[in-house]
Structure formats: C-alpha cells, structure tokens
Amino acid sequence: MNENSTIANSAPIALLSTAEPKGIHPRTRIFQKYQLILVDFGAMIASIFIALWLNGLSVEHPTFNVATGSIPVLWICAAYFGAYSNSALVSYTRSVSGFAQGLIAAVSICLLFLFAVKATNQISRLSLSMGLFGGAIIATLFRFYLVRRNRRRTGTFVDRVIVFEDDVAIHQSENFGHVPVTHIDIGQILNNPAQFEAISQSVVGMDRVVVSCSRERRNEWSKLLRGLDVQGEIFDRALNEIGIVGTADLEGKRTFVVTPNALNLRQQLVKRLFDIFVASVAIILLSPILLAAAIAILIEDGRPVLFLQRRTGQGNRSFNIFKFRSMSHALRDDAATMVTSRNDPRVTRVGNFIRKTSIDELPQLFNVLLGHMSVVGPRPHAIVGRVQERLYWDIDPRYWERHKIKPGMTGLAQVRGFRGATHEERHLTDRVAADLEYLADWSILKDIRILFATLRVVVHDSAY
C-alpha cells in the first residue's frame, strides 16, 4: 500500500464537544434578515393601501407610487443604521432604533426629492402619514416578536463559537462549544486530508473558532485555522491580561492595539457641535444669573470674580478650569491641596450658596466653547487629588483611563449621586467605574439623557 492510499484510508480523529454552542445559525440569520426585509415591505404597502382606502383614494393615486418608490430607500437607510445587522436579531434597541432612524432618513430624502421636482402638492399628506405610521407600527411589532423569540432560544449571543482547548486552559461557558484537543497532533493533521476534514466538519455552521494553546503550538494552529472557512482566533493568556482589543499594521508589521480612540471622527464632530450649541444657548439664557453671581462676589469679597485652577483634562493634559470664586481670596487654595469640608471657614456666604446650587460651575460653559471641556463627560479632578492621603491613581489604577475624552460639566457619575468631596475610597472608585461605563458605550442620546437628568440634581447636599 503506497503513502497516498495510507493517508486516504487513515481514520479521522475523534472530536467531542462538551456543550452545544449558543447563537443563531448563519443560515437562520440570513433567513430572518430576509423576513425583516419582506415584513418591512409588506407592512408599508399594506398600510399605505389601507390609508388610501380610508381616505377615498385608490392605488392609482400618486401617493401610492411615492410610498412604494421610497421602500428601496428605506431598505438602504435601515441597513445603514443597523436594522438588518446580526445584533438587530437579539437587541430590541438595535432593531427598533435602526428601523426608526432608517425610516426617518428615507422619508426625509423622498420629501426633499419631491420638493426639488415641485411635486409635493400631488400627494395626500394625510394618507402618506397614516400609511407610514401604520407600517412602522407593524414592522416594529414584528421586530419585537423576532427578537423575543431569538432571546428565548439563544439569549443575546448571536455568533456561534467553538473553542478548541489545547494545552492552555480556558474557562467554559454555556454560550460556546468546548472541545478538548490536547490528544491531537497538529503536524499530522496538516499532512492528512482525512483528519483535516474531521476538524473542518466540526466547525460547520460556526462563525468563530478559538484555539487556546501555548506559544509553542501557535504557529501550527495558525496554519490549520487559515485552511478553515470561518474566522480563526488564538487565545493568549498573556495578551488577554494586558487587554488587547485588536491589531493594526505598521508598514507590513502587525501591532497589538491595547486601546482604541474613545470616539471616532464622526462621533467627535457630533459631540463637538452638540457642545457648542448647548454652551452657546446656555450662556445666553443664563447670562442674568452669571451677571448676578459676579456682582454678589464683588460686593462680598471683592476681586477676582473668577477662580482659575489647573485640572486634568483630555489625554491627561492639564488646563485652566473657570469657576466663580466661592472662597475668601485671602484663604484661597490654588493647588487644591485641601479638600473642602462641611462648614469650611474658607467658603464665603455667597460661595456657600453658589456651590450648593452649582452656579459656581457655570463659567465652565466658556471652557466648553474654548474646547477644553465638553458639556457631558468625566468631571475634571485636581491634578494631585487625594483621599485620606492616598493619591487617586494609587486607589484605582484605572483612574488615568477616564481621561480618554474631554472632561465634562456633568457626567454619568454625577447624575448617579457620585459627587462632592471624596472622603472615602469608594467615593472615587464609584466615580471611576461610572466614567469608564460612559466611555465604553458613548452616544449623543446618552449625552442628552445625562444633561436632562442633571437638571434634577443641580441643587444637592454634597456640595459645600
């Protein structure tokens, strides 16, 4: 028997998974996405038809043509906003918000087109509005049904993942399949089509294959993974401990990314425009309060009205923060070496009032306009902050990470009640945790929610 026949007739290796991976099968995902597309189409057509009928119009009316012609635009816009993404199959927010944003964008585009060709008078605005609203309701209800069904079956896990545990232990989970592979010879598999096929058959229907192996076995596993038609990954305990989030290219050499930009360029632009708008409007509306506070400070304690202090800003670079002076000029603490305490003798009567009502923070609106700060973000701390003689970064090593973006006038920590002086270590760790949570999932909607939530806690007992 020659070598070729020996290889062809060799027994395939045995692979035994200890758990069936969760997630939605790729074919099922494709089918469900087509369902969403068809339901969106059917919901819009049916709703427009019923709306026209209720208003005594027929499908020959130009409104019906406009509605049907806008559906391809809706598909494109909804897809852009993630309404047909994998996460939309298990996330209510992703599915519904993506569809809603796509519908708004599609309607806006179509109306602009009609306005440009001067055809807006030919459509029935009532019928179109009724049809779009009805279609949106039907499409939303189906999305809720689909997401609820998927979550009951697979939870929020979308990808089907299988883990090959070689000579490095990795935790087991009900969300992915787990296959011990310490008994197999990778070098032999790479020279045996029958055994390679056994590996390949075990990953059919998977999205990702993760191998947990030592550094010595990594090269052979990499060769094997490149021969599979799924995403191949290698788990490395050392890299996992330092927090690798991806890889990048440096003139053909791969580098490990340990921290990405907190916001991409589009997000930075949106946040900056939001800051400029809010700060400008606030300065105009609050100008009487700003003027009254300045006059009150002058009358009680003279100049200066403003207090400038170095604070830690974006990228851990310092900047001068603007505040209304609330302490006696003779007893000021420019370096913030002493934490303000209750009934602090350095605080003036006017200062006590403006601190409790947060009026002393209003000059930071000019920091926002100058680009030093944002309306919403982690609050800027003094450069050398301490809790009971311990430095902030000694208490929580993650402290430096909160400065990935511009500091804010208010933030998630503040609306949760983590504000005022830091007398205990938990006061700091709670704030850092909230700040990092804010950074991990930023959106302009979150900034708006935090801004409105701040209005409820402007006056608080923690300020003194």
Short mmCIF file of C-alpha atoms in Angstrom, two decimals:
data_model
loop_
_atom_site.label_atom_id
_atom_site.label_comp_id
_atom_site.label_asym_id
_atom_site.label_seq_id
_atom_site.Cartn_x
_atom_site.Cartn_y
_atom_site.Cartn_z
CA MET A 1 0.00 0.00 0.00
CA ASN A 2 1.52 3.30 -1.04
CA GLU A 3 1.68 6.50 1.02
CA ASN A 4 -1.27 8.15 -0.76
CA SER A 5 -3.64 5.25 -0.01
CA THR A 6 -2.48 5.18 3.60
CA ILE A 7 -3.34 8.84 4.03
CA ALA A 8 -6.70 8.48 2.29
CA ASN A 9 -7.71 5.44 4.38
CA SER A 10 -6.49 6.72 7.75
CA ALA A 11 -9.13 7.01 10.43
CA PRO A 12 -10.41 10.53 11.14
CA ILE A 13 -9.73 11.94 14.57
CA ALA A 14 -12.50 11.99 17.19
CA LEU A 15 -13.64 15.37 18.46
CA LEU A 16 -16.16 15.54 21.30
CA SER A 17 -17.79 18.85 22.19
CA THR A 18 -18.81 19.26 25.83
CA ALA A 19 -21.54 21.80 25.01
CA GLU A 20 -23.66 22.81 22.05
CA PRO A 21 -22.81 26.43 21.20
CA LYS A 22 -25.49 29.04 21.51
CA GLY A 23 -26.04 31.69 18.89
CA ILE A 24 -28.09 31.75 15.72
CA HIS A 25 -27.06 29.51 12.84
CA PRO A 26 -25.77 31.52 9.85
CA ARG A 27 -28.49 30.14 7.55
CA THR A 28 -31.15 31.06 10.11
CA ARG A 29 -29.73 34.57 10.39
CA ILE A 30 -29.91 35.07 6.64
CA PHE A 31 -33.49 33.77 6.58
CA GLN A 32 -34.53 36.07 9.43
CA LYS A 33 -32.97 39.09 7.74
CA TYR A 34 -34.95 38.35 4.60
CA GLN A 35 -38.01 38.09 6.82
CA LEU A 36 -37.36 41.55 8.20
CA ILE A 37 -36.91 42.99 4.71
CA LEU A 38 -40.10 41.39 3.42
CA VAL A 39 -42.13 42.36 6.50
CA ASP A 40 -40.95 45.97 6.18
CA PHE A 41 -42.04 45.91 2.53
CA GLY A 42 -45.39 44.25 3.23
CA ALA A 43 -46.16 46.46 6.23
CA MET A 44 -45.58 49.65 4.26
CA ILE A 45 -47.52 48.53 1.18
CA ALA A 46 -50.48 47.25 3.21
CA SER A 47 -50.60 50.34 5.43
CA ILE A 48 -50.44 52.76 2.51
CA PHE A 49 -53.16 50.80 0.71
CA ILE A 50 -55.44 50.91 3.77
CA ALA A 51 -54.71 54.61 4.37
CA LEU A 52 -55.61 55.47 0.79
CA TRP A 53 -58.79 53.41 1.01
CA LEU A 54 -59.83 55.12 4.25
CA ASN A 55 -59.37 58.50 2.58
CA GLY A 56 -61.33 57.51 -0.51
CA LEU A 57 -58.31 57.18 -2.79
CA SER A 58 -57.05 54.31 -4.94
CA VAL A 59 -53.65 52.80 -5.67
CA GLU A 60 -53.57 54.87 -8.86
CA HIS A 61 -53.07 57.98 -6.75
CA PRO A 62 -49.50 59.42 -6.90
CA THR A 63 -49.19 58.87 -3.13
CA PHE A 64 -49.04 55.11 -3.66
CA ASN A 65 -46.23 55.49 -6.21
CA VAL A 66 -44.29 57.72 -3.85
CA ALA A 67 -44.70 55.26 -0.99
CA THR A 68 -43.66 52.20 -2.99
CA GLY A 69 -40.75 54.09 -4.54
CA SER A 70 -39.47 55.05 -1.11
CA ILE A 71 -39.24 51.44 0.12
CA PRO A 72 -35.86 50.71 -1.55
CA VAL A 73 -34.58 53.92 0.04
CA LEU A 74 -35.92 52.68 3.36
CA TRP A 75 -34.09 49.37 2.97
CA ILE A 76 -30.80 51.12 2.26
CA CYS A 77 -31.15 53.62 5.12
CA ALA A 78 -32.34 50.98 7.60
CA ALA A 79 -29.41 48.74 6.65
CA TYR A 80 -27.03 51.68 7.17
CA PHE A 81 -28.40 52.21 10.69
CA GLY A 82 -28.08 48.51 11.55
CA ALA A 83 -31.73 47.43 11.32
CA TYR A 84 -30.69 44.26 9.46
CA SER A 85 -27.44 43.57 11.35
CA ASN A 86 -26.71 40.47 13.40
CA SER A 87 -27.21 42.35 16.66
CA ALA A 88 -30.65 43.52 15.49
CA LEU A 89 -31.80 39.91 15.74
CA VAL A 90 -31.31 39.84 19.54
CA SER A 91 -31.40 43.50 20.56
CA TYR A 92 -34.69 45.40 20.87
CA THR A 93 -32.89 48.75 20.87
CA ARG A 94 -30.69 47.99 17.87
CA SER A 95 -33.54 46.57 15.80
CA VAL A 96 -36.20 49.19 16.52
CA SER A 97 -33.95 52.26 16.64
CA GLY A 98 -32.17 51.20 13.43
CA PHE A 99 -35.51 50.83 11.64
CA ALA A 100 -36.84 54.14 13.04
CA GLN A 101 -33.70 56.04 12.01
CA GLY A 102 -33.82 54.44 8.56
CA LEU A 103 -37.48 55.36 8.14
CA ILE A 104 -36.87 58.98 9.15
CA ALA A 105 -33.90 59.23 6.78
CA ALA A 106 -35.82 57.64 3.89
CA VAL A 107 -38.86 59.90 4.34
CA SER A 108 -36.59 62.97 4.52
CA ILE A 109 -34.79 62.00 1.32
CA CYS A 110 -38.03 61.34 -0.56
CA LEU A 111 -39.64 64.59 0.61
CA LEU A 112 -36.57 66.56 -0.43
CA PHE A 113 -36.77 64.94 -3.86
CA LEU A 114 -40.48 65.77 -4.18
CA PHE A 115 -39.80 69.33 -3.11
CA ALA A 116 -37.00 69.62 -5.67
CA VAL A 117 -39.27 68.47 -8.52
CA LYS A 118 -42.18 70.55 -7.13
CA ALA A 119 -44.45 67.51 -6.74
CA THR A 120 -45.38 67.82 -3.07
CA ASN A 121 -48.87 69.09 -3.94
CA GLN A 122 -49.68 65.90 -5.82
CA ILE A 123 -49.55 63.61 -2.81
CA SER A 124 -52.01 63.13 0.03
CA ARG A 125 -50.09 64.13 3.14
CA LEU A 126 -52.70 62.55 5.42
CA SER A 127 -52.67 59.22 3.58
CA LEU A 128 -48.89 59.15 3.45
CA SER A 129 -48.57 59.96 7.17
CA MET A 130 -51.18 57.36 8.12
CA GLY A 131 -49.53 54.74 5.93
CA LEU A 132 -46.03 55.37 7.23
CA PHE A 133 -47.20 55.36 10.84
CA GLY A 134 -49.18 52.16 10.40
CA GLY A 135 -46.34 50.45 8.57
CA ALA A 136 -43.88 51.47 11.25
CA ILE A 137 -46.13 50.01 13.96
CA ILE A 138 -46.46 46.68 12.15
CA ALA A 139 -42.73 46.45 11.39
CA THR A 140 -41.87 47.33 15.00
CA LEU A 141 -44.23 44.71 16.42
CA PHE A 142 -42.68 42.03 14.21
CA ARG A 143 -39.21 43.07 15.30
CA PHE A 144 -40.21 42.77 18.94
CA TYR A 145 -41.61 39.30 18.24
CA LEU A 146 -38.49 38.15 16.39
CA VAL A 147 -36.06 39.47 18.99
CA ARG A 148 -38.10 37.97 21.84
CA ARG A 149 -38.15 34.57 20.12
CA ASN A 150 -34.41 34.62 19.49
CA ARG A 151 -33.59 35.70 23.03
CA ARG A 152 -35.65 32.85 24.44
CA ARG A 153 -33.66 30.39 22.35
CA THR A 154 -30.12 31.79 22.44
CA GLY A 155 -30.13 34.73 24.84
CA THR A 156 -28.26 37.74 23.50
CA PHE A 157 -25.50 35.62 21.95
CA VAL A 158 -25.55 35.89 18.15
CA ASP A 159 -22.31 34.31 16.93
CA ARG A 160 -21.84 30.55 17.10
CA VAL A 161 -18.44 29.96 18.65
CA ILE A 162 -16.46 26.77 19.25
CA VAL A 163 -13.34 26.68 21.43
CA PHE A 164 -10.56 24.13 20.89
CA GLU A 165 -8.80 23.81 24.24
CA ASP A 166 -5.27 22.58 23.63
CA ASP A 167 -2.52 22.85 26.25
CA VAL A 168 -3.74 26.12 27.80
CA ALA A 169 -6.85 26.03 29.99
CA ILE A 170 -9.70 28.40 29.20
CA HIS A 171 -12.98 28.97 31.00
CA GLN A 172 -16.04 27.06 29.83
CA SER A 173 -19.35 28.74 29.07
CA GLU A 174 -22.81 27.68 28.00
CA ASN A 175 -22.55 30.23 25.19
CA PHE A 176 -19.92 28.38 23.17
CA GLY A 177 -18.93 24.84 22.32
CA HIS A 178 -15.88 23.46 24.10
CA VAL A 179 -13.68 20.75 22.55
CA PRO A 180 -10.58 19.33 24.32
CA VAL A 181 -7.88 18.78 21.66
CA THR A 182 -4.77 18.02 23.67
CA HIS A 183 -4.74 14.49 22.22
CA ILE A 184 -4.35 15.50 18.58
CA ASP A 185 -1.16 16.05 16.58
CA ILE A 186 -1.49 19.27 14.58
CA GLY A 187 1.53 18.46 12.43
CA GLN A 188 -0.07 15.15 11.43
CA ILE A 189 -3.40 16.83 10.62
CA LEU A 190 -1.64 19.27 8.30
CA ASN A 191 -0.36 16.26 6.36
CA ASN A 192 -3.57 14.22 6.41
CA PRO A 193 -6.62 15.38 4.41
CA ALA A 194 -8.95 12.93 6.18
CA GLN A 195 -8.06 14.28 9.63
CA PHE A 196 -8.15 17.87 8.36
CA GLU A 197 -11.67 17.17 7.12
CA ALA A 198 -12.68 15.96 10.59
CA ILE A 199 -11.62 19.31 12.01
CA SER A 200 -13.42 21.15 9.21
CA GLN A 201 -16.64 19.17 9.71
CA SER A 202 -16.65 20.05 13.41
CA VAL A 203 -16.81 23.78 12.65
CA VAL A 204 -19.59 23.73 10.06
CA GLY A 205 -22.18 26.34 10.95
CA MET A 206 -19.79 28.22 13.23
CA ASP A 207 -18.84 31.88 12.98
CA ARG A 208 -15.67 31.74 15.03
CA VAL A 209 -13.12 29.11 16.05
CA VAL A 210 -10.98 29.96 19.08
CA VAL A 211 -7.91 27.92 19.92
CA SER A 212 -6.41 28.01 23.42
CA CYS A 213 -2.82 26.89 23.04
CA SER A 214 0.73 27.58 24.18
CA ARG A 215 3.15 29.79 22.32
CA GLU A 216 4.99 26.72 21.00
CA ARG A 217 1.86 25.34 19.31
CA ARG A 218 0.62 28.66 17.98
CA ASN A 219 2.36 28.52 14.60
CA GLU A 220 0.92 25.10 13.66
CA TRP A 221 -2.56 26.06 14.81
CA SER A 222 -2.35 29.26 12.74
CA LYS A 223 -1.63 27.21 9.63
CA LEU A 224 -4.60 24.94 10.35
CA LEU A 225 -7.00 27.83 11.05
CA ARG A 226 -6.12 29.51 7.75
CA GLY A 227 -7.44 26.41 6.00
CA LEU A 228 -10.91 26.68 7.56
CA ASP A 229 -13.75 28.76 6.13
CA VAL A 230 -14.56 30.54 9.40
CA GLN A 231 -12.91 33.26 11.47
CA GLY A 232 -9.95 31.71 13.30
CA GLU A 233 -8.65 33.14 16.57
CA ILE A 234 -5.99 32.16 19.10
CA PHE A 235 -6.42 32.81 22.81
CA ASP A 236 -3.30 34.05 24.55
CA ARG A 237 -3.43 34.44 28.31
CA ALA A 238 -0.61 36.99 28.48
CA LEU A 239 -2.14 39.20 25.78
CA ASN A 240 -5.53 38.85 27.43
CA GLU A 241 -4.13 40.13 30.71
CA ILE A 242 -2.84 43.35 29.15
CA GLY A 243 -6.17 43.98 27.40
CA ILE A 244 -5.58 43.55 23.66
CA VAL A 245 -8.55 44.96 21.71
CA GLY A 246 -7.32 44.40 18.15
CA THR A 247 -4.39 44.59 15.77
CA ALA A 248 -3.04 47.25 13.42
CA ASP A 249 -0.48 47.49 10.62
CA LEU A 250 2.86 49.28 10.73
CA GLU A 251 4.50 49.01 7.31
CA GLY A 252 3.57 45.37 6.98
CA LYS A 253 4.23 44.52 10.63
CA ARG A 254 1.32 43.67 12.91
CA THR A 255 0.95 45.51 16.19
CA PHE A 256 -1.40 44.87 19.10
CA VAL A 257 -3.96 47.54 19.86
CA VAL A 258 -4.41 47.91 23.61
CA THR A 259 -6.69 50.95 23.46
CA PRO A 260 -8.67 52.45 20.57
CA ASN A 261 -9.77 56.04 20.22
CA ALA A 262 -12.66 56.69 22.58
CA LEU A 263 -14.68 58.33 19.78
CA ASN A 264 -14.31 58.05 16.03
CA LEU A 265 -14.15 61.14 13.83
CA ARG A 266 -17.89 61.29 13.20
CA GLN A 267 -18.66 60.92 16.90
CA GLN A 268 -16.14 63.63 17.77
CA LEU A 269 -17.78 66.01 15.28
CA VAL A 270 -21.30 65.29 16.57
CA LYS A 271 -20.24 65.74 20.19
CA ARG A 272 -18.38 68.99 19.44
CA LEU A 273 -21.34 70.51 17.56
CA PHE A 274 -23.61 69.47 20.44
CA ASP A 275 -21.24 71.13 22.94
CA ILE A 276 -21.07 74.39 21.00
CA PHE A 277 -24.84 74.55 20.60
CA VAL A 278 -25.66 73.77 24.24
CA ALA A 279 -22.96 76.05 25.67
CA SER A 280 -23.94 78.98 23.43
CA VAL A 281 -27.64 78.70 24.25
CA ALA A 282 -26.92 78.23 27.97
CA ILE A 283 -24.69 81.32 28.14
CA ILE A 284 -27.42 83.44 26.54
CA LEU A 285 -30.23 82.08 28.72
CA LEU A 286 -28.20 82.12 31.95
CA SER A 287 -26.49 85.48 31.41
CA PRO A 288 -28.63 87.20 34.13
CA ILE A 289 -27.54 84.54 36.66
CA LEU A 290 -23.92 84.84 35.57
CA LEU A 291 -24.03 88.62 35.98
CA ALA A 292 -25.82 88.44 39.35
CA ALA A 293 -23.30 85.94 40.73
CA ALA A 294 -20.38 88.08 39.60
CA ILE A 295 -21.85 91.20 41.26
CA ALA A 296 -22.58 89.31 44.50
CA ILE A 297 -18.99 88.04 44.72
CA LEU A 298 -17.64 91.55 44.09
CA ILE A 299 -19.81 93.07 46.80
CA GLU A 300 -18.93 90.48 49.45
CA ASP A 301 -15.25 89.76 48.86
CA GLY A 302 -14.02 91.94 46.01
CA ARG A 303 -11.95 90.78 43.09
CA PRO A 304 -11.26 88.45 41.39
CA VAL A 305 -14.67 87.11 40.44
CA LEU A 306 -13.34 84.02 38.71
CA PHE A 307 -11.16 81.31 40.17
CA LEU A 308 -8.74 79.55 37.80
CA GLN A 309 -7.28 76.19 38.71
CA ARG A 310 -5.24 73.58 36.85
CA ARG A 311 -7.24 70.42 36.30
CA THR A 312 -6.54 67.16 34.49
CA GLY A 313 -8.12 67.19 31.03
CA GLN A 314 -8.27 65.05 27.90
CA GLY A 315 -5.29 62.76 27.43
CA ASN A 316 -4.16 63.63 30.99
CA ARG A 317 -3.09 67.09 29.79
CA SER A 318 -3.82 69.90 32.24
CA PHE A 319 -5.89 73.03 31.55
CA ASN A 320 -7.22 76.03 33.46
CA ILE A 321 -10.79 75.49 34.63
CA PHE A 322 -13.05 78.52 35.18
CA LYS A 323 -15.23 78.76 38.27
CA PHE A 324 -16.89 81.52 40.22
CA ARG A 325 -14.76 82.15 43.28
CA SER A 326 -16.53 80.72 46.32
CA MET A 327 -13.72 81.06 48.89
CA SER A 328 -12.23 84.08 50.51
CA HIS A 329 -9.44 85.43 48.33
CA ALA A 330 -7.13 85.59 51.32
CA LEU A 331 -7.69 81.88 52.13
CA ARG A 332 -7.71 80.52 48.59
CA ASP A 333 -6.12 77.13 47.77
CA ASP A 334 -4.93 77.32 44.16
CA ALA A 335 -3.42 73.83 44.18
CA ALA A 336 -6.47 72.19 45.83
CA THR A 337 -4.25 70.57 48.44
CA MET A 338 -7.08 70.68 50.99
CA VAL A 339 -10.46 69.06 50.29
CA THR A 340 -13.38 71.36 51.01
CA SER A 341 -15.28 70.23 54.10
CA ARG A 342 -18.70 71.00 55.54
CA ASN A 343 -18.81 74.44 57.21
CA ASP A 344 -15.38 75.19 55.74
CA PRO A 345 -14.33 78.63 57.07
CA ARG A 346 -12.74 79.48 53.71
CA VAL A 347 -16.12 79.47 51.94
CA THR A 348 -17.94 82.81 51.84
CA ARG A 349 -21.70 83.25 52.28
CA VAL A 350 -22.16 83.84 48.56
CA GLY A 351 -19.80 80.98 47.89
CA ASN A 352 -21.85 78.63 50.04
CA PHE A 353 -24.99 79.45 48.02
CA ILE A 354 -23.42 79.17 44.57
CA ARG A 355 -21.72 75.89 45.48
CA LYS A 356 -24.96 74.28 46.68
CA THR A 357 -26.83 75.44 43.56
CA SER A 358 -23.91 74.59 41.21
CA ILE A 359 -23.85 78.20 39.98
CA ASP A 360 -20.10 78.26 40.67
CA GLU A 361 -19.69 75.78 37.78
CA LEU A 362 -21.42 77.93 35.13
CA PRO A 363 -18.23 79.72 33.89
CA GLN A 364 -17.14 76.31 32.61
CA LEU A 365 -19.50 76.95 29.71
CA PHE A 366 -16.67 79.12 28.36
CA ASN A 367 -14.26 76.19 28.84
CA VAL A 368 -16.64 74.22 26.62
CA LEU A 369 -16.63 76.89 23.91
CA LEU A 370 -12.83 77.06 24.06
CA GLY A 371 -12.63 73.30 23.57
CA HIS A 372 -11.11 72.49 26.96
CA MET A 373 -14.21 70.68 28.16
CA SER A 374 -17.41 69.06 26.99
CA VAL A 375 -20.92 69.55 28.33
CA VAL A 376 -21.06 65.87 29.32
CA GLY A 377 -18.08 63.78 30.33
CA PRO A 378 -15.99 62.71 33.33
CA ARG A 379 -15.65 65.57 35.81
CA PRO A 380 -12.13 67.07 35.85
CA HIS A 381 -10.25 66.48 39.10
CA ALA A 382 -7.40 68.42 40.63
CA ILE A 383 -4.05 67.31 39.24
CA VAL A 384 -2.89 65.85 42.55
CA GLY A 385 -6.08 64.52 44.14
CA ARG A 386 -6.05 62.53 47.34
CA VAL A 387 -8.38 60.51 49.52
CA GLN A 388 -7.09 60.27 53.08
CA GLU A 389 -3.53 60.99 51.90
CA ARG A 390 -3.70 58.33 49.17
CA LEU A 391 -3.38 59.53 45.57
CA TYR A 392 -6.29 58.84 43.26
CA TRP A 393 -4.30 56.58 40.92
CA ASP A 394 -3.00 54.54 43.86
CA ILE A 395 -6.57 53.83 44.92
CA ASP A 396 -7.82 52.89 41.45
CA PRO A 397 -5.23 52.14 38.70
CA ARG A 398 -7.95 52.75 36.09
CA TYR A 399 -8.05 56.41 37.09
CA TRP A 400 -5.93 57.54 34.12
CA GLU A 401 -8.29 55.82 31.65
CA ARG A 402 -11.17 58.19 32.46
CA HIS A 403 -9.33 60.99 30.65
CA LYS A 404 -9.69 59.45 27.17
CA ILE A 405 -12.12 62.22 26.22
CA LYS A 406 -12.68 65.82 27.28
CA PRO A 407 -13.86 66.30 30.85
CA GLY A 408 -17.45 67.43 31.27
CA MET A 409 -19.51 69.87 33.27
CA THR A 410 -21.66 66.93 34.27
CA GLY A 411 -21.46 63.20 33.78
CA LEU A 412 -22.89 59.78 34.46
CA ALA A 413 -21.24 59.68 37.88
CA GLN A 414 -22.83 62.97 38.91
CA VAL A 415 -26.40 62.03 37.96
CA ARG A 416 -25.95 58.79 39.92
CA GLY A 417 -25.11 60.80 43.01
CA PHE A 418 -21.33 60.27 42.99
CA ARG A 419 -20.39 63.90 43.50
CA GLY A 420 -18.99 66.23 46.14
CA ALA A 421 -15.86 65.70 48.20
CA THR A 422 -14.06 62.35 48.16
CA HIS A 423 -13.67 61.45 51.83
CA GLU A 424 -13.69 57.68 51.31
CA GLU A 425 -12.04 55.47 48.70
CA ARG A 426 -15.39 54.20 47.44
CA HIS A 427 -16.31 57.78 46.54
CA LEU A 428 -13.52 57.70 43.97
CA THR A 429 -13.91 54.11 42.76
CA ASP A 430 -17.65 54.61 42.18
CA ARG A 431 -16.93 57.67 40.03
CA VAL A 432 -14.19 55.97 38.03
CA ALA A 433 -16.45 52.98 37.35
CA ALA A 434 -19.27 55.24 36.16
CA ASP A 435 -16.90 57.27 33.97
CA LEU A 436 -15.49 54.15 32.30
CA GLU A 437 -19.02 52.85 31.73
CA TYR A 438 -19.84 56.14 29.99
CA LEU A 439 -16.75 55.86 27.79
CA ALA A 440 -17.44 52.25 26.85
CA ASP A 441 -20.78 52.95 25.17
CA TRP A 442 -20.94 56.62 24.18
CA SER A 443 -23.78 58.03 22.13
CA ILE A 444 -25.20 61.51 21.65
CA LEU A 445 -28.52 60.23 23.02
CA LYS A 446 -26.74 59.26 26.24
CA ASP A 447 -25.32 62.80 26.49
CA ILE A 448 -28.82 64.25 26.08
CA ARG A 449 -30.26 61.92 28.75
CA ILE A 450 -27.47 62.79 31.19
CA LEU A 451 -27.95 66.51 30.52
CA PHE A 452 -31.67 66.35 31.34
CA ALA A 453 -31.02 64.12 34.35
CA THR A 454 -28.57 66.74 35.63
CA LEU A 455 -31.39 69.29 35.91
CA ARG A 456 -32.89 67.17 38.69
CA VAL A 457 -29.69 67.19 40.77
CA VAL A 458 -28.41 70.74 40.26
CA VAL A 459 -29.12 71.52 43.91
CA HIS A 460 -27.57 68.86 46.15
CA ASP A 461 -26.37 68.38 49.73
CA SER A 462 -22.97 67.01 48.73
CA ALA A 463 -21.70 70.47 47.74
CA TYR A 464 -20.10 72.53 50.48
#
